[in-house]
mmCIF file of C-alpha atoms and ligand atoms in Angstrom:
data_model
loop_
_atom_site.group_PDB
_atom_site.id
_atom_site.type_symbol
_atom_site.label_atom_id
_atom_site.label_comp_id
_atom_site.label_asym_id
_atom_site.label_seq_id
_atom_site.Cartn_x
_atom_site.Cartn_y
_atom_site.Cartn_z
ATOM 1 C CA UNK A 1335 100.899 124.346 107.619
ATOM 2 C CA UNK A 1336 104.410 123.927 106.370
ATOM 3 C CA UNK A 1337 105.660 121.916 103.440
ATOM 4 C CA UNK A 1338 106.226 118.244 104.258
ATOM 5 C CA UNK A 1339 109.708 117.839 105.670
ATOM 6 C CA UNK A 1340 110.399 114.566 103.944
ATOM 7 C CA UNK A 1341 111.096 116.001 100.512
ATOM 8 C CA UNK A 1342 114.547 117.412 99.952
ATOM 9 C CA UNK A 1343 115.101 118.934 96.527
ATOM 10 C CA UNK A 1344 118.190 116.869 95.723
ATOM 11 C CA UNK A 1345 116.512 113.504 96.395
ATOM 12 C CA UNK A 1346 115.594 111.108 93.627
ATOM 13 C CA UNK A 1347 112.017 109.922 93.370
ATOM 14 C CA UNK A 1348 110.271 107.357 91.277
ATOM 15 C CA UNK A 1349 107.688 109.352 89.316
ATOM 16 C CA UNK A 1350 106.411 106.179 87.594
ATOM 17 C CA UNK A 1351 106.339 107.567 84.074
ATOM 18 C CA UNK A 1352 104.973 104.365 82.550
ATOM 19 C CA UNK A 1353 102.049 104.038 84.958
ATOM 20 C CA UNK A 1354 101.258 107.748 84.542
ATOM 21 C CA UNK A 1355 101.272 107.345 80.732
ATOM 22 C CA UNK A 1356 98.871 104.402 80.913
ATOM 23 C CA UNK A 1357 96.570 106.301 83.262
ATOM 24 C CA UNK A 1358 96.488 109.358 80.997
ATOM 25 C CA UNK A 1359 95.737 107.176 77.985
ATOM 26 C CA UNK A 1360 92.929 105.358 79.820
ATOM 27 C CA UNK A 1361 91.283 108.244 81.654
ATOM 28 C CA UNK A 1362 92.130 111.662 80.379
ATOM 29 C CA UNK A 1363 90.190 114.015 78.161
ATOM 30 C CA UNK A 1364 91.647 117.367 77.161
ATOM 31 C CA UNK A 1365 92.923 118.313 80.602
ATOM 32 C CA UNK A 1366 94.451 116.377 83.467
ATOM 33 C CA UNK A 1367 94.790 117.756 86.995
ATOM 34 C CA UNK A 1368 98.150 117.492 88.757
ATOM 35 C CA UNK A 1369 98.884 117.817 92.476
ATOM 36 C CA UNK A 1370 102.485 117.818 93.642
ATOM 37 C CA UNK A 1371 103.806 118.468 97.154
ATOM 38 C CA UNK A 1372 106.239 121.391 97.479
ATOM 39 C CA UNK A 1373 109.376 119.249 97.211
ATOM 40 C CA UNK A 1374 108.295 117.798 93.865
ATOM 41 C CA UNK A 1375 107.165 121.018 92.188
ATOM 42 C CA UNK A 1376 110.525 121.482 90.518
ATOM 43 C CA UNK A 1377 109.665 118.424 88.388
ATOM 44 C CA UNK A 1378 106.859 120.419 86.729
ATOM 45 C CA UNK A 1379 108.579 120.560 83.332
ATOM 46 C CA UNK A 1380 109.020 116.783 83.179
ATOM 47 C CA UNK A 1381 105.384 116.275 84.219
ATOM 48 C CA UNK A 1382 104.144 118.794 81.616
ATOM 49 C CA UNK A 1383 106.243 117.189 78.863
ATOM 50 C CA UNK A 1384 104.826 113.776 79.690
ATOM 51 C CA UNK A 1385 101.217 115.024 79.600
ATOM 52 C CA UNK A 1386 101.717 116.891 76.336
ATOM 53 C CA UNK A 1387 103.273 113.826 74.715
ATOM 54 C CA UNK A 1388 99.877 112.198 75.292
ATOM 55 C CA UNK A 1389 98.004 115.224 73.934
ATOM 56 C CA UNK A 1390 96.558 116.437 77.252
ATOM 57 C CA UNK A 1391 97.008 119.739 79.029
ATOM 58 C CA UNK A 1392 98.223 119.540 82.643
ATOM 59 C CA UNK A 1393 96.689 121.908 85.201
ATOM 60 C CA UNK A 1394 98.396 122.165 88.592
ATOM 61 C CA UNK A 1395 96.261 122.435 91.724
ATOM 62 C CA UNK A 1396 97.192 123.764 95.131
ATOM 63 C CA UNK A 1397 97.574 122.614 97.820
ATOM 64 C CA UNK A 1398 98.929 119.121 98.459
ATOM 65 C CA UNK A 1399 99.511 118.544 102.177
ATOM 66 C CA UNK A 1400 98.643 114.863 101.944
ATOM 67 C CA UNK A 1401 96.265 112.380 100.332
ATOM 68 C CA UNK A 1402 93.720 114.018 102.681
ATOM 69 C CA UNK A 1403 93.936 117.090 100.447
ATOM 70 C CA UNK A 1404 92.520 115.730 97.196
ATOM 71 C CA UNK A 1405 91.742 118.375 94.528
ATOM 72 C CA UNK A 1406 89.195 116.219 92.695
ATOM 73 C CA UNK A 1407 86.214 118.573 93.033
ATOM 74 C CA UNK A 1408 88.128 121.690 91.955
ATOM 75 C CA UNK A 1409 89.726 119.710 89.140
ATOM 76 C CA UNK A 1410 86.324 118.626 87.857
ATOM 77 C CA UNK A 1411 85.082 122.232 88.000
ATOM 78 C CA UNK A 1412 88.128 123.237 85.950
ATOM 79 C CA UNK A 1413 87.215 120.683 83.291
ATOM 80 C CA UNK A 1414 89.808 118.035 84.153
ATOM 81 C CA UNK A 1415 88.655 114.477 83.669
ATOM 82 C CA UNK A 1416 91.298 112.834 85.879
ATOM 83 C CA UNK A 1417 93.727 113.699 88.662
ATOM 84 C CA UNK A 1418 97.332 112.616 89.191
ATOM 85 C CA UNK A 1419 98.234 113.065 92.852
ATOM 86 C CA UNK A 1420 101.972 112.898 93.602
ATOM 87 C CA UNK A 1421 103.744 112.204 96.856
ATOM 88 C CA UNK A 1422 101.230 110.223 98.925
ATOM 89 C CA UNK A 1423 99.562 106.842 99.099
ATOM 90 C CA UNK A 1424 95.821 106.407 98.655
ATOM 91 C CA UNK A 1425 94.011 106.756 101.996
ATOM 92 C CA UNK A 1426 90.685 105.549 100.654
ATOM 93 C CA UNK A 1427 88.829 108.820 100.120
ATOM 94 C CA UNK A 1428 86.056 108.889 97.564
ATOM 95 C CA UNK A 1429 86.728 111.046 94.529
ATOM 96 C CA UNK A 1430 84.586 112.751 91.901
ATOM 97 C CA UNK A 1431 87.036 111.873 89.101
ATOM 98 C CA UNK A 1432 89.534 109.002 88.643
ATOM 99 C CA UNK A 1433 92.724 109.510 90.666
ATOM 100 C CA UNK A 1434 96.174 108.030 90.170
ATOM 101 C CA UNK A 1435 98.379 108.149 93.262
ATOM 102 C CA UNK A 1436 102.078 108.361 92.436
ATOM 103 C CA UNK A 1437 103.784 107.741 95.753
ATOM 104 C CA UNK A 1438 107.135 109.164 94.621
ATOM 105 C CA UNK A 1439 109.207 106.644 96.504
ATOM 106 C CA UNK A 1440 112.839 107.496 97.119
ATOM 107 C CA UNK A 1441 115.179 105.548 94.873
ATOM 108 C CA UNK A 1442 118.871 104.855 94.567
ATOM 109 C CA UNK A 1443 119.514 104.962 98.318
ATOM 110 C CA UNK A 1444 122.244 102.796 99.816
ATOM 111 C CA UNK A 1445 121.163 102.009 103.388
ATOM 112 C CA UNK A 1446 124.195 99.823 104.160
ATOM 113 C CA UNK A 1447 125.911 102.812 105.835
ATOM 114 C CA UNK A 1448 123.306 102.646 108.611
ATOM 115 C CA UNK A 1449 124.759 99.408 109.974
ATOM 116 C CA UNK A 1450 127.665 101.105 111.755
ATOM 117 C CA UNK A 1451 125.240 103.530 113.450
ATOM 118 C CA UNK A 1452 123.173 100.859 115.166
ATOM 119 C CA UNK A 1453 124.199 99.318 118.447
ATOM 120 C CA UNK A 1454 121.762 96.490 119.038
ATOM 121 C CA UNK A 1455 122.173 93.960 121.862
ATOM 122 C CA UNK A 1456 121.843 90.308 120.841
ATOM 123 C CA UNK A 1457 118.186 89.287 120.725
ATOM 124 C CA UNK A 1458 116.797 92.848 121.073
ATOM 125 C CA UNK A 1459 113.458 93.429 119.379
ATOM 126 C CA UNK A 1460 113.586 96.409 117.050
ATOM 127 C CA UNK A 1461 110.373 97.972 115.761
ATOM 128 C CA UNK A 1462 110.895 99.825 112.487
ATOM 129 C CA UNK A 1463 108.640 102.231 110.642
ATOM 130 C CA UNK A 1464 108.796 104.877 107.945
ATOM 131 C CA UNK A 1465 106.856 107.101 105.564
ATOM 132 C CA UNK A 1466 105.781 105.836 102.150
ATOM 133 C CA UNK A 1467 108.845 107.432 100.520
ATOM 134 C CA UNK A 1468 111.181 104.947 102.248
ATOM 135 C CA UNK A 1469 108.866 101.961 102.596
ATOM 136 C CA UNK A 1470 110.879 99.980 100.009
ATOM 137 C CA UNK A 1471 113.907 100.115 102.311
ATOM 138 C CA UNK A 1472 112.296 98.616 105.422
ATOM 139 C CA UNK A 1473 113.211 95.085 104.351
ATOM 140 C CA UNK A 1474 116.853 96.104 103.859
ATOM 141 C CA UNK A 1475 116.844 97.721 107.290
ATOM 142 C CA UNK A 1476 115.318 94.525 108.726
ATOM 143 C CA UNK A 1477 118.199 92.556 107.200
ATOM 144 C CA UNK A 1478 120.704 94.916 108.863
ATOM 145 C CA UNK A 1479 118.961 94.480 112.239
ATOM 146 C CA UNK A 1480 119.105 90.684 111.828
ATOM 147 C CA UNK A 1481 122.769 90.803 110.839
ATOM 148 C CA UNK A 1482 123.507 92.730 114.044
ATOM 149 C CA UNK A 1483 121.747 90.053 116.118
ATOM 150 C CA UNK A 1484 118.428 91.851 116.637
ATOM 151 C CA UNK A 1485 114.878 90.818 115.781
ATOM 152 C CA UNK A 1486 113.108 93.279 113.452
ATOM 153 C CA UNK A 1487 109.381 93.928 113.873
ATOM 154 C CA UNK A 1488 107.178 95.746 111.366
ATOM 155 C CA UNK A 1489 103.649 96.632 112.443
ATOM 156 C CA UNK A 1490 100.525 96.191 110.378
ATOM 157 C CA UNK A 1491 99.348 99.315 108.580
ATOM 158 C CA UNK A 1492 96.545 101.465 109.974
ATOM 159 C CA UNK A 1493 93.289 102.545 108.345
ATOM 160 C CA UNK A 1494 94.779 105.530 106.464
ATOM 161 C CA UNK A 1495 98.075 103.925 105.511
ATOM 162 C CA UNK A 1496 98.537 101.257 102.835
ATOM 163 C CA UNK A 1497 101.735 99.466 103.758
ATOM 164 C CA UNK A 1498 102.922 97.630 106.833
ATOM 165 C CA UNK A 1499 105.431 99.808 108.651
ATOM 166 C CA UNK A 1500 104.093 103.015 107.069
ATOM 167 C CA UNK A 1501 103.060 105.938 109.254
ATOM 168 C CA UNK A 1502 101.279 109.217 108.567
ATOM 169 C CA UNK A 1503 101.065 112.157 110.932
ATOM 170 C CA UNK A 1504 97.405 111.222 111.458
ATOM 171 C CA UNK A 1505 97.812 107.413 111.508
ATOM 172 C CA UNK A 1506 100.703 106.082 113.585
ATOM 173 C CA UNK A 1507 99.120 102.642 114.151
ATOM 174 C CA UNK A 1508 101.831 100.553 112.518
ATOM 175 C CA UNK A 1509 104.379 101.877 115.033
ATOM 176 C CA UNK A 1510 102.109 102.183 118.081
ATOM 177 C CA UNK A 1511 100.788 98.634 117.681
ATOM 178 C CA UNK A 1512 104.235 97.056 118.112
ATOM 179 C CA UNK A 1513 105.771 99.503 120.604
ATOM 180 C CA UNK A 1514 105.067 97.432 123.712
ATOM 181 C CA UNK A 1515 106.752 94.380 122.102
ATOM 182 C CA UNK A 1516 109.940 96.272 121.196
ATOM 183 C CA UNK A 1517 113.151 97.135 123.002
ATOM 184 C CA UNK A 1518 113.878 99.867 120.437
ATOM 185 C CA UNK A 1519 111.801 101.898 118.031
ATOM 186 C CA UNK A 1520 113.566 102.969 114.852
ATOM 187 C CA UNK A 1521 112.310 105.438 112.257
ATOM 188 C CA UNK A 1522 113.824 105.385 108.781
ATOM 189 C CA UNK A 1523 113.506 108.692 106.962
ATOM 190 C CA UNK A 1524 113.933 112.424 107.261
ATOM 191 C CA UNK A 1525 112.018 115.056 109.223
ATOM 192 C CA UNK A 1526 110.974 115.139 112.875
ATOM 193 C CA UNK A 1527 107.207 115.044 112.904
ATOM 194 C CA UNK A 1528 106.540 111.344 112.360
ATOM 195 C CA UNK A 1529 109.061 110.017 114.894
ATOM 196 C CA UNK A 1530 108.049 112.748 117.348
ATOM 197 C CA UNK A 1531 104.417 111.697 116.981
ATOM 198 C CA UNK A 1532 105.294 108.082 117.748
ATOM 199 C CA UNK A 1533 107.578 109.095 120.648
ATOM 200 C CA UNK A 1534 104.771 111.202 122.159
ATOM 201 C CA UNK A 1535 102.089 108.583 121.510
ATOM 202 C CA UNK A 1536 103.977 105.802 123.301
ATOM 203 C CA UNK A 1537 106.074 108.014 125.614
ATOM 204 C CA UNK A 1538 109.306 106.385 124.436
ATOM 205 C CA UNK A 1539 112.529 107.341 122.709
ATOM 206 C CA UNK A 1540 112.670 106.827 118.936
ATOM 207 C CA UNK A 1541 115.933 106.426 117.016
ATOM 208 C CA UNK A 1542 115.793 108.286 113.705
ATOM 209 C CA UNK A 1543 117.945 106.959 110.891
ATOM 210 C CA UNK A 1544 118.487 109.354 108.018
ATOM 211 C CA UNK A 1545 119.453 107.146 105.060
ATOM 212 C CA UNK A 1546 120.812 110.060 103.026
ATOM 213 C CA UNK A 1547 123.539 111.375 105.281
ATOM 214 C CA UNK A 1548 123.613 108.632 106.908
ATOM 215 C CA UNK A 1549 123.126 109.658 110.531
ATOM 216 C CA UNK A 1550 121.215 108.786 113.677
ATOM 217 C CA UNK A 1551 119.334 111.087 116.066
ATOM 218 C CA UNK A 1552 117.346 110.374 119.200
ATOM 219 C CA UNK A 1553 113.913 111.871 119.656
ATOM 220 C CA UNK A 1554 112.524 111.857 123.168
ATOM 221 C CA UNK A 1555 109.016 112.999 124.024
ATOM 222 C CA UNK A 1556 109.892 114.953 127.220
ATOM 223 C CA UNK A 1557 110.379 118.457 125.831
ATOM 224 C CA UNK A 1558 107.465 118.098 123.436
ATOM 225 C CA UNK A 1559 105.097 116.911 126.174
ATOM 226 C CA UNK A 1560 106.225 119.758 128.441
ATOM 227 C CA UNK A 1561 105.396 122.316 125.739
ATOM 228 C CA UNK A 1562 102.015 120.763 125.030
ATOM 229 C CA UNK A 1563 101.115 120.542 128.731
ATOM 230 C CA UNK A 1564 101.959 124.262 129.002
ATOM 231 C CA UNK A 1565 99.480 125.013 126.196
ATOM 232 C CA UNK A 1566 96.838 122.906 127.934
ATOM 233 C CA UNK A 1567 97.438 124.785 131.209
ATOM 234 C CA UNK A 1568 97.184 128.153 129.385
ATOM 235 C CA UNK A 1569 93.754 127.117 128.102
ATOM 236 C CA UNK A 1570 92.313 126.294 131.517
ATOM 237 C CA UNK A 1571 90.431 129.589 131.923
ATOM 238 C CA UNK A 1572 89.633 130.180 128.248
ATOM 239 C CA UNK A 1573 86.040 131.395 127.964
ATOM 240 C CA UNK A 1574 85.802 131.826 124.158
ATOM 241 C CA UNK A 1575 86.781 128.870 121.995
ATOM 242 C CA UNK A 1576 87.081 128.415 118.237
ATOM 243 C CA UNK A 1577 86.604 124.845 117.063
ATOM 244 C CA UNK A 1578 88.012 124.669 113.565
ATOM 245 C CA UNK A 1579 87.936 121.934 110.963
ATOM 246 C CA UNK A 1580 89.051 121.899 107.345
ATOM 247 C CA UNK A 1581 86.961 121.315 104.254
ATOM 248 C CA UNK A 1582 89.823 119.198 102.853
ATOM 249 C CA UNK A 1583 88.074 115.887 102.433
ATOM 250 C CA UNK A 1584 90.396 113.783 104.572
ATOM 251 C CA UNK A 1585 90.532 116.436 107.290
ATOM 252 C CA UNK A 1586 86.817 117.255 107.427
ATOM 253 C CA UNK A 1587 86.224 115.780 110.892
ATOM 254 C CA UNK A 1588 82.896 117.547 111.204
ATOM 255 C CA UNK A 1589 81.217 114.960 113.430
ATOM 256 C CA UNK A 1590 83.985 115.255 116.013
ATOM 257 C CA UNK A 1591 84.103 119.069 115.690
ATOM 258 C CA UNK A 1592 80.380 119.316 116.465
ATOM 259 C CA UNK A 1593 80.717 116.999 119.452
ATOM 260 C CA UNK A 1594 83.608 119.116 120.721
ATOM 261 C CA UNK A 1595 81.526 122.314 120.498
ATOM 262 C CA UNK A 1596 78.864 120.649 122.640
ATOM 263 C CA UNK A 1597 81.501 119.375 125.058
ATOM 264 C CA UNK A 1598 82.955 122.870 125.531
ATOM 265 C CA UNK A 1599 79.494 124.393 126.008
ATOM 266 C CA UNK A 1600 78.612 121.691 128.532
ATOM 267 C CA UNK A 1601 81.461 123.111 130.635
ATOM 268 C CA UNK A 1602 79.913 126.581 130.613
ATOM 269 C CA UNK A 1603 82.229 128.074 127.952
ATOM 270 C CA UNK A 1604 81.401 129.581 124.565
ATOM 271 C CA UNK A 1605 82.333 127.753 121.374
ATOM 272 C CA UNK A 1606 82.030 128.643 117.700
ATOM 273 C CA UNK A 1607 82.420 126.127 114.879
ATOM 274 C CA UNK A 1608 84.579 127.308 111.966
ATOM 275 C CA UNK A 1609 85.039 125.449 108.677
ATOM 276 C CA UNK A 1610 88.094 126.592 106.731
ATOM 277 C CA UNK A 1611 90.221 125.338 103.870
ATOM 278 C CA UNK A 1612 93.761 126.097 105.047
ATOM 279 C CA UNK A 1613 93.711 126.967 108.760
ATOM 280 C CA UNK A 1614 95.667 130.171 109.362
ATOM 281 C CA UNK A 1615 96.254 132.326 112.463
ATOM 282 C CA UNK A 1616 94.911 135.425 110.674
ATOM 283 C CA UNK A 1617 91.576 133.789 109.922
ATOM 284 C CA UNK A 1618 91.063 132.573 113.505
ATOM 285 C CA UNK A 1619 92.339 135.801 115.101
ATOM 286 C CA UNK A 1620 89.344 137.638 113.638
ATOM 287 C CA UNK A 1621 87.173 135.612 116.053
ATOM 288 C CA UNK A 1622 89.320 136.853 118.956
ATOM 289 C CA UNK A 1623 89.296 133.490 120.778
ATOM 290 C CA UNK A 1624 91.019 132.719 124.070
ATOM 291 C CA UNK A 1625 91.878 129.261 122.735
ATOM 292 C CA UNK A 1626 91.108 127.005 119.782
ATOM 293 C CA UNK A 1627 90.775 123.307 119.018
ATOM 294 C CA UNK A 1628 91.983 122.119 115.626
ATOM 295 C CA UNK A 1629 89.871 119.198 114.436
ATOM 296 C CA UNK A 1630 91.595 118.813 111.084
ATOM 297 C CA UNK A 1631 95.169 117.670 110.430
ATOM 298 C CA UNK A 1632 96.819 116.680 113.741
ATOM 299 C CA UNK A 1633 99.990 118.441 112.599
ATOM 300 C CA UNK A 1634 98.503 121.948 112.747
ATOM 301 C CA UNK A 1635 98.580 122.519 116.532
ATOM 302 C CA UNK A 1636 101.978 120.830 116.764
ATOM 303 C CA UNK A 1637 103.846 122.328 113.793
ATOM 304 C CA UNK A 1638 102.190 125.734 113.737
ATOM 305 C CA UNK A 1639 101.540 126.615 117.405
ATOM 306 C CA UNK A 1640 104.207 129.325 117.396
ATOM 307 C CA UNK A 1641 102.342 131.169 114.634
ATOM 308 C CA UNK A 1642 99.200 131.510 116.770
ATOM 309 C CA UNK A 1643 98.836 134.123 119.527
ATOM 310 C CA UNK A 1644 96.542 131.801 121.549
ATOM 311 C CA UNK A 1645 96.763 128.101 122.444
ATOM 312 C CA UNK A 1646 95.598 125.727 119.711
ATOM 313 C CA UNK A 1647 94.876 122.267 121.082
ATOM 314 C CA UNK A 1648 94.185 118.868 119.581
ATOM 315 C CA UNK A 1649 90.931 117.079 120.536
ATOM 316 C CA UNK A 1650 92.607 114.725 123.054
ATOM 317 C CA UNK A 1651 94.432 117.708 124.599
ATOM 318 C CA UNK A 1652 91.106 119.493 125.125
ATOM 319 C CA UNK A 1653 89.964 116.617 127.296
ATOM 320 C CA UNK A 1654 92.892 117.277 129.645
ATOM 321 C CA UNK A 1655 91.748 120.915 130.041
ATOM 322 C CA UNK A 1656 88.443 119.905 131.577
ATOM 323 C CA UNK A 1657 89.185 116.524 133.092
ATOM 324 C CA UNK A 1658 92.549 117.595 134.563
ATOM 325 C CA UNK A 1659 93.963 114.091 134.644
ATOM 326 C CA UNK A 1660 94.826 111.187 132.367
ATOM 327 C CA UNK A 1661 97.734 110.345 130.101
ATOM 328 C CA UNK A 1662 98.682 112.499 127.123
ATOM 329 C CA UNK A 1663 97.110 111.080 123.946
ATOM 330 C CA UNK A 1664 98.492 111.989 120.526
ATOM 331 C CA UNK A 1665 95.762 113.010 118.070
ATOM 332 C CA UNK A 1666 95.085 110.483 115.306
ATOM 333 C CA UNK A 1667 92.277 110.738 112.772
ATOM 334 C CA UNK A 1668 89.565 108.083 113.269
ATOM 335 C CA UNK A 1669 86.719 106.962 110.962
ATOM 336 C CA UNK A 1670 84.099 108.059 113.505
ATOM 337 C CA UNK A 1671 85.411 111.662 113.340
ATOM 338 C CA UNK A 1672 83.698 112.089 109.971
ATOM 339 C CA UNK A 1673 80.063 112.875 109.453
ATOM 340 C CA UNK A 1674 79.292 112.442 105.791
ATOM 341 C CA UNK A 1675 80.490 109.885 103.272
ATOM 342 C CA UNK A 1676 84.037 111.203 102.812
ATOM 343 C CA UNK A 1677 85.286 107.652 102.946
ATOM 344 C CA UNK A 1678 84.983 105.077 100.210
HETATM 345 S S1 LIG B 1169 95.699 114.859 107.814
HETATM 346 FE FE1 LIG B 1169 97.732 115.807 108.089
HETATM 347 S S2 LIG B 1169 99.053 114.131 108.712
HETATM 348 FE FE2 LIG B 1169 97.221 113.208 107.790
HETATM 349 S S3 LIG B 1169 97.737 112.919 105.639
HETATM 350 FE FE3 LIG B 1169 96.751 114.917 105.831
HETATM 351 S S4 LIG B 1169 98.448 116.385 106.030
HETATM 352 FE FE4 LIG B 1169 99.262 114.330 106.498
#
């Protein structure tokens, strides 16, 4: 898995010093665990200074791909009495120690420059969505859409997101739920994965507004769907399958992974269930599979396919291998994918 694309080193983020101080005072013993995504690691000195001012020792934990990747258990084993998780919103996972989520929202952005980039016909309905980093700017973007004569729509958040209009790579509900009511879909933010996920899920173009540059790009699902359908076709004769899930609490879709093993076997193929932490090509290559199904983060087969020497499919893509027909469905994590009580 790669580092999240939405953090650029020169961006300004709200690290909520006051809330962090209060949390440390209320919850921390001698040591506090810290998780930062790659783009925020260069703030480590500021974070350490803040912890030490309150007389606690910070310990940094890897990795931090999302709120799905909570380090609470390892932090407890290392003697930390609380965890400060930067860069993501709470997705409702249970935790063994108290957790403070610092969403690290982008600050100081002037979105007014986006107005000249939008060409909206009078009365057009414009669905807008973003990641948590830019969620504060959705209302300003709505005002721009209104000023241009359009009607802004913001969808209700999904089960893993906290804010209306927010999307995650594994929960695109807020965008998907309004797509059929919209003439345009507009993503505010950086990076390709989230708008590409929405474009593929609803088979529509998404306009991507980068508030930093500012610039606009169009993402269409055609090329992406062609590549994924090629992977599905390559898997048609695969006899040996790896079905891999991740022990990361919010990615541990064990119930679904077990059902998928049975499904593959019911079609006369062999399947082995693998539980990993970070899913890497090297680890799966040792099993010498003809194909694999990733039942963890939906980004892995999409972002990392080129690193694997065999096709790696999502669960909905697997269905197309055996059932040969039906629309492409983008993988989203669902509550029923889990087996134990990962959820609060
Ligand atoms: S499962 Fe993947 S897309 Fe969802 S929060 Fe975790 S890293 Fe992000």
